[in-house]
Amino acid sequence: MRIFAASLATETNTFSPIPTSRRSFEACFYAPPGEHPDEPKLCTAPLYVARRRAKAEGFTLIEGSCFWAEPSGTVVRSDYEGMRDEILGQLRQAMPLNAVLLGLHGAFIAEGYHDVEGDILERVRSITGDECVIGCEYDPHCHMTEKRIRLATVSTVFKEYPHIDFVERGEELVELVLQTLRGKIKPVASLYDPRMWDFFPTSTEPMRSFVDKIKKLEGKDGILHISVAHGFLHADVPDMGTRVLVYSDDRKADGDRLAQQLGDEIFANRGKWCAPTLDIERAFAQALAHNGRLAIVAEPSDNAGGGAASDCTLAIHKLIERKVEKAAVAPVWDPGAVEFCMMAGPGARMPLRFGGKVAAESGPPVDAEVEVLATRHAGWQMFGSARVEVGDTAAVRIGGIDVILISRRTQAFGIELFTQLGLDPWSYRLMVLKSAQHFAGAYGPLASLIVSADTGGCCPQDPAKHTYAKLKRPLWPLDQQLEGRMLV
Ligand SMILES: [Zn+2]
């Protein structure tokens, strides 16, 4: 038995001011065949899992290239085609194959390609033929098109947001593919489109119970696997939106019924899946009035994980203005300012200009007398079981406000952002975290209040703040008159 695995993944924000090219992937994560480290990355779990299963069960795994870039703007066409063709060339060399495993994010957009994953699958299928089993793993912030589902044999989507389950869903994908190859199951897809987009954090209700419920439905009554693709609103593509994907064991009518039932339940609760995003004044008013443990103000609009710069200064200016004590902001992407702090060293007091660089929405830079509290070469943080590099990093203090500066653009995931610089995350009263939801896994247990604030970046939590030209309408919340439909 011969199985090929590769990964090509990013999450494209078509409204982002930051360009994306092959250079972006090579700077973030690029593993040529055989060079993938023995630890999982967010979108490479199928390869990581298959490596272990191949050893244990004696099948041959042929490893292809793996690419990941931090979310940013539309990918340069020739660079996408080059990375795609690198993988397709390896695939051709690896033939004949029984199965192909692809680690995809599902929201990769390149110039001239609004459905990159559909394009990859079409080309993979034309090389492998119809008999080959093709399995894909996706991030829920994907655009789950009909084309992808028709071309692949089976697909899984992370169920958790924060995405702490990417290895688990990779395990399930590989298991479904192996069972299909061994003739034990025949996965048949049902894809339902409730014609909406919403935000579905799974660390809070009602999504927590919804995910627990769909997990209990799997493995019973001929239902093999259930996924909810949340959709990624920061992309102007025809298929942006929420989808329910059910795989039955050759029981199409049952799969269709369940997909529609779950999709209709999601639609019936539209607008109730998460707390509303506030403006910064209201968010700070709530956080400062809070009399408990730490209050976290999340800043999803400047989330690097959604394609933003993570250098918006609005919240920092407000904290300085109000002379807030025991406050922290993390992380602010400013490689130049980090470099100055590294040169000056811990203990230095100096005027520093930082943030407010990338785009108009980043706001004016902060000019302040700072104390450099600590610096660290090649910093990192944990995201579930994956290590995320933050590059050189520094902590600076302005009055009662500590700011974590980083040189590799990424969002707030783990408390190592603070602890690796010798700072105690439990010592703060208010923390502004540049992230939409992934911070909640590590920081959630520290906080007794979490609110979200919109500071005007390219990742608003409201689709009405984007101008879509290609998006298929109607779609709630932009439209009210609509009806769900089965796509597959
Ligand atoms: Zn995601």
CSV table of C-alpha atoms and ligand atoms in Angstrom, one decimal:
chain,number,residue,atom,x,y,z
A,1,MET,CA,0.0,0.0,0.0
A,2,ARG,CA,1.4,3.4,-1.1
A,3,ILE,CA,0.2,6.7,0.4
A,4,PHE,CA,1.4,10.2,-0.5
A,5,ALA,CA,1.1,13.2,1.9
A,6,ALA,CA,1.7,16.9,1.4
A,7,SER,CA,0.5,20.2,2.6
A,8,LEU,CA,-0.2,23.6,1.1
A,9,ALA,CA,-1.9,26.0,3.4
A,10,THR,CA,-2.6,29.6,4.3
A,11,GLU,CA,-5.7,31.7,5.2
A,12,THR,CA,-6.0,34.5,2.7
A,13,ASN,CA,-7.5,37.8,3.8
A,14,THR,CA,-8.3,39.5,0.5
A,15,PHE,CA,-8.6,42.8,2.5
A,16,SER,CA,-5.2,42.6,4.1
A,17,PRO,CA,-2.5,45.2,3.4
A,18,ILE,CA,0.2,42.6,3.6
A,19,PRO,CA,1.3,40.8,0.4
A,20,THR,CA,1.8,37.0,0.2
A,21,SER,CA,4.4,35.3,-1.9
A,22,ARG,CA,6.6,32.1,-1.8
A,23,ARG,CA,8.9,34.2,0.4
A,24,SER,CA,6.1,34.4,3.0
A,25,PHE,CA,5.8,30.6,3.1
A,26,GLU,CA,9.6,30.0,3.3
A,27,ALA,CA,9.8,32.5,6.2
A,28,CYS,CA,7.0,30.8,8.1
A,29,PHE,CA,7.1,27.0,7.4
A,30,TYR,CA,8.5,25.1,4.4
A,31,ALA,CA,9.5,21.4,4.7
A,32,PRO,CA,10.7,19.7,1.5
A,33,PRO,CA,10.2,15.9,1.3
A,34,GLY,CA,11.5,14.1,4.4
A,35,GLU,CA,12.3,17.3,6.2
A,36,HIS,CA,9.1,17.8,8.2
A,37,PRO,CA,10.0,17.9,11.9
A,38,ASP,CA,8.7,15.1,14.1
A,39,GLU,CA,6.1,17.4,15.6
A,40,PRO,CA,2.7,18.4,14.2
A,41,LYS,CA,2.1,21.8,12.6
A,42,LEU,CA,-1.5,23.2,12.3
A,43,CYS,CA,-2.1,22.1,8.7
A,44,THR,CA,0.3,19.1,8.5
A,45,ALA,CA,-1.3,16.6,10.9
A,46,PRO,CA,-2.3,14.1,8.1
A,47,LEU,CA,1.4,13.7,7.2
A,48,TYR,CA,2.5,13.6,10.9
A,49,VAL,CA,-0.1,11.0,11.8
A,50,ALA,CA,0.5,8.9,8.6
A,51,ARG,CA,4.2,8.7,9.4
A,52,ARG,CA,3.5,7.0,12.6
A,53,ARG,CA,0.8,4.7,11.2
A,54,ALA,CA,3.0,3.7,8.2
A,55,LYS,CA,5.7,2.6,10.7
A,56,ALA,CA,3.2,0.7,12.8
A,57,GLU,CA,1.2,-0.9,10.0
A,58,GLY,CA,3.9,-1.4,7.3
A,59,PHE,CA,2.5,0.7,4.4
A,60,THR,CA,4.7,3.1,2.4
A,61,LEU,CA,4.3,6.8,3.0
A,62,ILE,CA,5.8,9.1,0.3
A,63,GLU,CA,6.3,12.6,1.8
A,64,GLY,CA,5.8,15.6,-0.4
A,65,SER,CA,6.5,19.3,0.4
A,66,CYS,CA,4.6,21.2,3.1
A,67,PHE,CA,4.0,24.9,3.0
A,68,TRP,CA,2.4,27.3,5.5
A,69,ALA,CA,2.3,31.1,5.6
A,70,GLU,CA,0.9,33.3,8.3
A,71,PRO,CA,-2.5,34.8,7.0
A,72,SER,CA,-2.1,37.8,4.8
A,73,GLY,CA,-3.3,39.1,1.3
A,74,THR,CA,-3.9,37.3,-2.0
A,75,VAL,CA,-1.0,35.0,-3.0
A,76,VAL,CA,1.1,35.9,-6.0
A,77,ARG,CA,-0.2,33.7,-8.9
A,78,SER,CA,3.2,32.4,-10.2
A,79,ASP,CA,4.3,31.6,-6.6
A,80,TYR,CA,1.1,29.6,-5.9
A,81,GLU,CA,1.5,27.7,-9.2
A,82,GLY,CA,5.1,27.0,-8.4
A,83,MET,CA,4.4,25.5,-5.0
A,84,ARG,CA,1.4,23.6,-6.4
A,85,ASP,CA,3.5,22.2,-9.2
A,86,GLU,CA,6.3,21.2,-6.9
A,87,ILE,CA,3.8,19.0,-5.0
A,88,LEU,CA,2.2,17.7,-8.2
A,89,GLY,CA,5.6,16.7,-9.6
A,90,GLN,CA,6.4,14.8,-6.4
A,91,LEU,CA,2.9,13.1,-6.7
A,92,ARG,CA,3.6,12.0,-10.3
A,93,GLN,CA,6.9,10.5,-9.3
A,94,ALA,CA,5.2,8.7,-6.4
A,95,MET,CA,2.6,6.9,-8.6
A,96,PRO,CA,1.1,4.3,-8.4
A,97,LEU,CA,-0.7,5.3,-5.3
A,98,ASN,CA,-3.6,3.9,-3.2
A,99,ALA,CA,-4.2,7.1,-1.4
A,100,VAL,CA,-3.3,10.8,-1.1
A,101,LEU,CA,-3.5,12.8,2.1
A,102,LEU,CA,-3.6,16.6,1.9
A,103,GLY,CA,-3.2,19.1,4.8
A,104,LEU,CA,-5.1,22.1,3.6
A,105,HIS,CA,-6.3,25.1,5.4
A,106,GLY,CA,-9.1,25.7,2.9
A,107,ALA,CA,-9.0,29.5,2.6
A,108,PHE,CA,-6.0,29.9,0.3
A,109,ILE,CA,-6.6,32.4,-2.5
A,110,ALA,CA,-4.2,33.2,-5.2
A,111,GLU,CA,-4.5,35.7,-8.1
A,112,GLY,CA,-6.8,34.1,-10.6
A,113,TYR,CA,-7.8,31.3,-8.2
A,114,HIS,CA,-10.6,31.9,-5.8
A,115,ASP,CA,-10.8,28.1,-4.9
A,116,VAL,CA,-7.1,27.0,-4.7
A,117,GLU,CA,-7.9,23.8,-2.9
A,118,GLY,CA,-10.5,22.9,-5.6
A,119,ASP,CA,-7.8,23.6,-8.2
A,120,ILE,CA,-5.2,21.4,-6.4
A,121,LEU,CA,-7.8,18.5,-6.0
A,122,GLU,CA,-8.8,18.7,-9.6
A,123,ARG,CA,-5.1,18.3,-10.7
A,124,VAL,CA,-4.4,15.6,-8.1
A,125,ARG,CA,-7.4,13.6,-9.2
A,126,SER,CA,-6.4,13.9,-12.9
A,127,ILE,CA,-3.0,12.3,-12.0
A,128,THR,CA,-4.2,9.6,-9.6
A,129,GLY,CA,-7.4,8.6,-11.4
A,130,ASP,CA,-10.8,7.8,-9.8
A,131,GLU,CA,-9.9,4.8,-7.8
A,132,CYS,CA,-7.4,6.6,-5.6
A,133,VAL,CA,-8.7,7.5,-2.1
A,134,ILE,CA,-8.1,11.2,-1.4
A,135,GLY,CA,-8.4,12.5,2.1
A,136,CYS,CA,-8.2,16.2,3.1
A,137,GLU,CA,-8.0,18.0,6.5
A,138,TYR,CA,-9.3,21.6,6.8
A,139,ASP,CA,-9.4,24.5,9.2
A,140,PRO,CA,-13.0,25.5,10.0
A,141,HIS,CA,-12.2,29.0,8.6
A,142,CYS,CA,-12.3,27.6,5.1
A,143,HIS,CA,-14.5,28.1,2.1
A,144,MET,CA,-16.0,24.6,1.7
A,145,THR,CA,-16.9,24.4,-2.0
A,146,GLU,CA,-18.9,21.8,-3.7
A,147,LYS,CA,-16.0,21.1,-6.1
A,148,ARG,CA,-13.6,20.0,-3.3
A,149,ILE,CA,-16.1,17.7,-1.8
A,150,ARG,CA,-16.9,16.0,-5.1
A,151,LEU,CA,-13.2,15.5,-5.9
A,152,ALA,CA,-12.0,14.2,-2.5
A,153,THR,CA,-13.1,10.9,-1.1
A,154,VAL,CA,-13.3,12.1,2.5
A,155,SER,CA,-12.5,15.3,4.4
A,156,THR,CA,-12.3,16.3,8.1
A,157,VAL,CA,-12.4,19.8,9.6
A,158,PHE,CA,-11.1,20.9,13.0
A,159,LYS,CA,-14.1,20.9,15.4
A,160,GLU,CA,-12.6,23.2,18.0
A,161,TYR,CA,-12.1,26.9,18.0
A,162,PRO,CA,-9.4,27.5,19.5
A,163,HIS,CA,-8.1,24.7,17.1
A,164,ILE,CA,-6.6,22.5,19.8
A,165,ASP,CA,-7.8,19.3,17.9
A,166,PHE,CA,-5.9,19.5,14.7
A,167,VAL,CA,-4.0,16.2,15.4
A,168,GLU,CA,-7.2,14.4,16.6
A,169,ARG,CA,-9.0,15.4,13.3
A,170,GLY,CA,-5.8,14.3,11.4
A,171,GLU,CA,-6.0,10.9,13.2
A,172,GLU,CA,-9.6,10.5,12.2
A,173,LEU,CA,-8.9,11.4,8.6
A,174,VAL,CA,-6.1,8.9,8.3
A,175,GLU,CA,-8.3,6.2,10.0
A,176,LEU,CA,-11.2,7.0,7.5
A,177,VAL,CA,-8.8,6.7,4.6
A,178,LEU,CA,-7.3,3.4,5.8
A,179,GLN,CA,-10.8,1.9,6.5
A,180,THR,CA,-11.9,3.0,3.0
A,181,LEU,CA,-8.8,1.4,1.4
A,182,ARG,CA,-9.4,-1.8,3.4
A,183,GLY,CA,-13.0,-1.9,2.1
A,184,LYS,CA,-14.6,-1.5,5.5
A,185,ILE,CA,-16.5,1.7,4.8
A,186,LYS,CA,-17.8,3.7,1.8
A,187,PRO,CA,-17.9,7.4,2.8
A,188,VAL,CA,-20.6,9.4,1.0
A,189,ALA,CA,-20.7,13.1,1.5
A,190,SER,CA,-23.7,15.4,2.3
A,191,LEU,CA,-22.8,19.1,2.2
A,192,TYR,CA,-25.4,21.6,3.4
A,193,ASP,CA,-25.3,25.4,3.0
A,194,PRO,CA,-27.5,27.3,5.5
A,195,ARG,CA,-26.7,30.6,3.6
A,196,MET,CA,-25.0,32.4,6.5
A,197,TRP,CA,-21.8,33.4,8.2
A,198,ASP,CA,-21.3,33.5,12.0
A,199,PHE,CA,-18.5,33.3,14.6
A,200,PHE,CA,-18.4,30.0,16.5
A,201,PRO,CA,-16.1,30.0,19.5
A,202,THR,CA,-16.2,26.5,21.1
A,203,SER,CA,-14.9,27.5,24.5
A,204,THR,CA,-18.3,29.1,25.3
A,205,GLU,CA,-21.9,28.2,24.9
A,206,PRO,CA,-23.9,27.4,22.8
A,207,MET,CA,-21.2,26.0,20.4
A,208,ARG,CA,-19.5,24.0,23.2
A,209,SER,CA,-22.7,21.8,23.6
A,210,PHE,CA,-23.2,21.7,19.8
A,211,VAL,CA,-19.8,20.3,19.2
A,212,ASP,CA,-20.2,17.8,22.0
A,213,LYS,CA,-23.5,16.8,20.5
A,214,ILE,CA,-22.2,16.2,16.9
A,215,LYS,CA,-19.3,14.1,18.4
A,216,LYS,CA,-21.8,11.8,20.0
A,217,LEU,CA,-23.7,11.3,16.7
A,218,GLU,CA,-20.5,10.0,14.9
A,219,GLY,CA,-19.9,6.3,14.7
A,220,LYS,CA,-23.7,5.5,15.1
A,221,ASP,CA,-26.5,4.9,12.6
A,222,GLY,CA,-24.2,4.8,9.6
A,223,ILE,CA,-22.8,8.3,10.3
A,224,LEU,CA,-19.0,8.3,9.9
A,225,HIS,CA,-18.0,11.9,10.5
A,226,ILE,CA,-19.6,15.4,10.9
A,227,SER,CA,-17.9,18.7,10.4
A,228,VAL,CA,-19.0,22.4,10.6
A,229,ALA,CA,-17.0,24.7,8.3
A,230,HIS,CA,-17.5,28.1,10.0
A,231,GLY,CA,-16.4,30.1,7.0
A,232,PHE,CA,-13.8,32.9,6.8
A,233,LEU,CA,-15.4,36.3,6.4
A,234,HIS,CA,-12.3,38.2,5.4
A,235,ALA,CA,-12.3,36.9,1.9
A,236,ASP,CA,-14.3,38.1,-1.1
A,237,VAL,CA,-14.9,34.8,-2.8
A,238,PRO,CA,-18.2,33.3,-4.1
A,239,ASP,CA,-18.4,30.4,-1.5
A,240,MET,CA,-17.6,32.3,1.7
A,241,GLY,CA,-20.0,31.0,4.4
A,242,THR,CA,-20.9,28.3,6.9
A,243,ARG,CA,-21.4,24.7,5.7
A,244,VAL,CA,-22.3,21.4,7.4
A,245,LEU,CA,-20.5,18.3,6.0
A,246,VAL,CA,-21.7,14.9,6.9
A,247,TYR,CA,-20.1,11.6,5.8
A,248,SER,CA,-22.4,8.5,6.0
A,249,ASP,CA,-21.4,5.0,5.3
A,250,ASP,CA,-23.2,4.8,1.9
A,251,ARG,CA,-26.4,6.1,3.4
A,252,LYS,CA,-26.9,9.3,1.4
A,253,ALA,CA,-30.5,10.0,2.4
A,254,ASP,CA,-29.6,9.7,6.1
A,255,GLY,CA,-26.5,11.9,5.7
A,256,ASP,CA,-28.5,14.6,3.8
A,257,ARG,CA,-31.2,14.6,6.5
A,258,LEU,CA,-28.7,15.1,9.3
A,259,ALA,CA,-26.7,17.7,7.4
A,260,GLN,CA,-29.8,19.8,6.8
A,261,GLN,CA,-31.1,19.3,10.3
A,262,LEU,CA,-27.8,20.5,11.9
A,263,GLY,CA,-27.5,23.4,9.3
A,264,ASP,CA,-31.0,24.5,10.1
A,265,GLU,CA,-30.2,24.4,13.9
A,266,ILE,CA,-27.2,26.6,13.2
A,267,PHE,CA,-29.3,29.0,11.2
A,268,ALA,CA,-32.0,29.2,13.8
A,269,ASN,CA,-29.4,30.3,16.4
A,270,ARG,CA,-27.7,32.8,14.1
A,271,GLY,CA,-26.4,35.8,15.9
A,272,LYS,CA,-26.4,33.9,19.2
A,273,TRP,CA,-23.2,31.8,18.8
A,274,CYS,CA,-20.9,34.5,20.3
A,275,ALA,CA,-21.0,37.6,22.4
A,276,PRO,CA,-21.1,40.9,20.4
A,277,THR,CA,-17.8,42.8,19.6
A,278,LEU,CA,-17.8,46.2,21.3
A,279,ASP,CA,-16.1,49.5,20.4
A,280,ILE,CA,-12.9,50.1,22.4
A,281,GLU,CA,-14.5,52.6,24.8
A,282,ARG,CA,-17.2,50.2,25.9
A,283,ALA,CA,-14.8,47.3,26.1
A,284,PHE,CA,-12.4,49.3,28.3
A,285,ALA,CA,-15.3,50.6,30.4
A,286,GLN,CA,-16.4,47.0,31.1
A,287,ALA,CA,-12.8,45.8,31.7
A,288,LEU,CA,-11.9,48.6,34.1
A,289,ALA,CA,-15.1,48.3,36.0
A,290,HIS,CA,-14.5,44.6,36.4
A,291,ASN,CA,-13.7,43.6,40.0
A,292,GLY,CA,-12.4,40.1,39.7
A,293,ARG,CA,-9.3,38.4,38.4
A,294,LEU,CA,-7.8,39.5,35.0
A,295,ALA,CA,-10.0,41.2,32.4
A,296,ILE,CA,-9.1,40.4,28.8
A,297,VAL,CA,-9.9,42.7,25.9
A,298,ALA,CA,-9.4,40.6,22.7
A,299,GLU,CA,-8.7,42.6,19.6
A,300,PRO,CA,-9.9,40.4,16.7
A,301,SER,CA,-9.8,43.3,14.2
A,302,ASP,CA,-6.0,43.4,14.5
A,303,ASN,CA,-5.5,39.6,14.6
A,304,ALA,CA,-2.4,38.5,12.7
A,305,GLY,CA,-4.1,35.0,12.5
A,306,GLY,CA,-6.8,36.6,10.3
A,307,GLY,CA,-4.3,38.5,8.1
A,308,ALA,CA,-4.0,41.8,10.1
A,309,ALA,CA,-0.7,43.5,10.9
A,310,SER,CA,-0.9,43.3,14.7
A,311,ASP,CA,0.5,46.7,15.0
A,312,CYS,CA,-2.6,48.8,15.6
A,313,THR,CA,-1.9,51.3,18.4
A,314,LEU,CA,-5.4,52.5,19.3
A,315,ALA,CA,-5.7,50.4,22.5
A,316,ILE,CA,-2.2,51.4,23.7
A,317,HIS,CA,-2.9,55.1,23.2
A,318,LYS,CA,-6.2,54.7,25.2
A,319,LEU,CA,-4.4,52.9,28.0
A,320,ILE,CA,-1.6,55.5,28.2
A,321,GLU,CA,-4.2,58.3,28.1
A,322,ARG,CA,-6.1,56.8,31.0
A,323,LYS,CA,-2.9,56.0,33.0
A,324,VAL,CA,-4.1,52.4,33.5
A,325,GLU,CA,-2.0,50.4,36.0
A,326,LYS,CA,-1.2,46.6,35.8
A,327,ALA,CA,-2.1,46.5,32.1
A,328,ALA,CA,-0.4,44.6,29.2
A,329,VAL,CA,-0.8,44.5,25.4
A,330,ALA,CA,0.5,41.5,23.4
A,331,PRO,CA,1.8,40.9,20.8
A,332,VAL,CA,2.7,44.1,18.8
A,333,TRP,CA,4.5,43.2,15.6
A,334,ASP,CA,7.4,45.7,15.1
A,335,PRO,CA,10.7,44.1,14.1
A,336,GLY,CA,12.5,47.5,14.0
A,337,ALA,CA,11.5,48.4,17.6
A,338,VAL,CA,12.5,44.9,18.8
A,339,GLU,CA,15.9,45.3,17.2
A,340,PHE,CA,16.4,48.7,19.1
A,341,CYS,CA,15.4,47.0,22.4
A,342,MET,CA,17.8,44.1,21.7
A,343,MET,CA,20.6,46.6,21.1
A,344,ALA,CA,19.8,48.7,24.2
A,345,GLY,CA,19.3,45.6,26.4
A,346,PRO,CA,17.3,44.9,29.5
A,347,GLY,CA,17.2,47.8,32.0
A,348,ALA,CA,17.6,50.5,29.4
A,349,ARG,CA,15.4,53.5,29.5
A,350,MET,CA,15.0,55.3,26.2
A,351,PRO,CA,12.5,57.0,23.9
A,352,LEU,CA,11.0,54.4,21.6
A,353,ARG,CA,8.7,54.7,18.6
A,354,PHE,CA,6.7,51.5,17.9
A,355,GLY,CA,3.6,50.2,16.2
A,356,GLY,CA,1.4,52.1,13.7
A,357,LYS,CA,3.5,51.2,10.7
A,358,VAL,CA,1.8,48.9,8.2
A,359,ALA,CA,-1.3,50.6,7.1
A,360,ALA,CA,-3.6,53.6,7.8
A,361,GLU,CA,-5.7,51.3,10.0
A,362,SER,CA,-2.6,50.7,12.2
A,363,GLY,CA,-3.1,54.2,13.6
A,364,PRO,CA,-0.3,56.6,14.7
A,365,PRO,CA,2.8,55.1,16.2
A,366,VAL,CA,3.4,55.2,19.9
A,367,ASP,CA,6.3,57.6,21.0
A,368,ALA,CA,7.1,57.0,24.6
A,369,GLU,CA,9.8,56.8,27.2
A,370,VAL,CA,10.1,53.1,27.8
A,371,GLU,CA,12.0,50.8,30.1
A,372,VAL,CA,13.2,47.7,28.4
A,373,LEU,CA,12.2,44.9,30.8
A,374,ALA,CA,13.5,41.9,29.0
A,375,THR,CA,14.6,40.7,25.6
A,376,ARG,CA,14.9,37.2,24.1
A,377,HIS,CA,16.4,35.9,20.9
A,378,ALA,CA,14.2,33.5,18.9
A,379,GLY,CA,11.1,33.5,21.1
A,380,TRP,CA,8.2,31.2,20.8
A,381,GLN,CA,4.8,30.3,22.2
A,382,MET,CA,2.7,27.1,22.3
A,383,PHE,CA,-0.6,26.7,20.4
A,384,GLY,CA,-2.0,23.4,21.7
A,385,SER,CA,0.7,20.9,20.9
A,386,ALA,CA,2.4,23.1,18.2
A,387,ARG,CA,5.3,25.5,18.8
A,388,VAL,CA,4.8,28.9,17.1
A,389,GLU,CA,7.9,31.1,16.6
A,390,VAL,CA,7.6,34.8,17.5
A,391,GLY,CA,11.2,35.7,16.5
A,392,ASP,CA,13.3,38.1,18.6
A,393,THR,CA,11.0,39.6,21.3
A,394,ALA,CA,11.1,42.3,23.9
A,395,ALA,CA,8.9,43.6,26.8
A,396,VAL,CA,8.8,47.3,27.4
A,397,ARG,CA,7.1,49.3,30.2
A,398,ILE,CA,5.4,52.6,29.8
A,399,GLY,CA,4.1,53.7,33.3
A,400,GLY,CA,1.8,50.9,34.3
A,401,ILE,CA,1.5,49.3,30.9
A,402,ASP,CA,3.7,46.5,29.6
A,403,VAL,CA,3.9,45.9,25.8
A,404,ILE,CA,5.2,42.6,24.3
A,405,LEU,CA,6.9,43.4,21.0
A,406,ILE,CA,7.6,40.6,18.5
A,407,SER,CA,9.5,40.4,15.2
A,408,ARG,CA,7.6,37.5,13.5
A,409,ARG,CA,4.0,38.4,12.9
A,410,THR,CA,1.7,36.1,14.8
A,411,GLN,CA,-1.3,36.3,17.2
A,412,ALA,CA,-1.5,35.7,20.9
A,413,PHE,CA,-1.7,31.9,21.5
A,414,GLY,CA,0.3,30.9,24.6
A,415,ILE,CA,1.3,32.6,27.9
A,416,GLU,CA,4.9,32.0,26.9
A,417,LEU,CA,4.7,35.4,25.2
A,418,PHE,CA,5.0,36.7,28.8
A,419,THR,CA,6.7,33.9,30.8
A,420,GLN,CA,9.7,33.6,28.4
A,421,LEU,CA,10.5,37.3,29.2
A,422,GLY,CA,10.2,36.7,32.9
A,423,LEU,CA,6.8,38.4,33.2
A,424,ASP,CA,4.0,36.9,35.3
A,425,PRO,CA,0.7,36.9,33.3
A,426,TRP,CA,-1.2,36.5,36.6
A,427,SER,CA,0.1,39.9,37.8
A,428,TYR,CA,-2.0,42.0,35.4
A,429,ARG,CA,-5.5,43.4,35.9
A,430,LEU,CA,-6.2,44.1,32.2
A,431,MET,CA,-4.7,42.5,29.2
A,432,VAL,CA,-5.3,43.4,25.5
A,433,LEU,CA,-4.6,40.4,23.3
A,434,LYS,CA,-4.4,40.6,19.6
A,435,SER,CA,-6.3,37.5,18.6
A,436,ALA,CA,-9.9,36.6,17.9
A,437,GLN,CA,-10.3,33.4,19.9
A,438,HIS,CA,-7.1,31.2,19.8
A,439,PHE,CA,-5.8,32.9,23.0
A,440,ALA,CA,-8.8,31.5,24.9
A,441,GLY,CA,-7.1,28.0,25.4
A,442,ALA,CA,-4.2,29.3,27.4
A,443,TYR,CA,-5.4,32.7,28.7
A,444,GLY,CA,-9.0,31.8,29.3
A,445,PRO,CA,-8.3,30.1,32.7
A,446,LEU,CA,-6.6,33.3,34.0
A,447,ALA,CA,-9.5,35.6,33.3
A,448,SER,CA,-12.8,36.3,34.9
A,449,LEU,CA,-14.0,38.6,32.1
A,450,ILE,CA,-13.3,38.4,28.3
A,451,VAL,CA,-14.7,41.0,25.9
A,452,SER,CA,-13.9,41.7,22.3
A,453,ALA,CA,-13.2,45.1,20.9
A,454,ASP,CA,-13.1,46.4,17.3
A,455,THR,CA,-10.2,48.8,16.7
A,456,GLY,CA,-10.8,49.1,12.9
A,457,GLY,CA,-8.3,46.7,11.4
A,458,CYS,CA,-8.9,44.4,8.4
A,459,CYS,CA,-10.5,41.7,10.5
A,460,PRO,CA,-13.8,43.1,11.7
A,461,GLN,CA,-16.2,40.6,13.2
A,462,ASP,CA,-19.0,42.0,11.1
A,463,PRO,CA,-19.3,41.1,7.3
A,464,ALA,CA,-21.2,44.4,6.8
A,465,LYS,CA,-17.8,46.2,7.3
A,466,HIS,CA,-16.3,44.5,4.2
A,467,THR,CA,-17.2,45.3,0.6
A,468,TYR,CA,-17.8,42.1,-1.2
A,469,ALA,CA,-18.0,41.9,-5.0
A,470,LYS,CA,-17.7,38.2,-5.7
A,471,LEU,CA,-19.6,36.7,-2.7
A,472,LYS,CA,-22.7,34.7,-3.7
A,473,ARG,CA,-25.8,36.3,-2.1
A,474,PRO,CA,-28.1,36.1,-0.3
A,475,LEU,CA,-26.1,35.4,2.9
A,476,TRP,CA,-27.1,36.2,6.4
A,477,PRO,CA,-26.4,38.7,8.1
A,478,LEU,CA,-26.1,40.8,4.9
A,479,ASP,CA,-29.5,39.5,3.7
A,480,GLN,CA,-32.6,38.4,5.5
A,481,GLN,CA,-34.6,36.6,2.9
A,482,LEU,CA,-33.0,33.2,2.2
A,483,GLU,CA,-33.3,29.5,2.3
A,484,GLY,CA,-30.7,26.8,3.0
A,485,ARG,CA,-29.7,24.3,0.2
A,486,MET,CA,-28.0,21.0,-0.2
A,487,LEU,CA,-24.8,21.4,-2.3
A,488,VAL,CA,-23.7,17.7,-2.5
B,1,ZN,ZN,-9.1,28.8,11.9
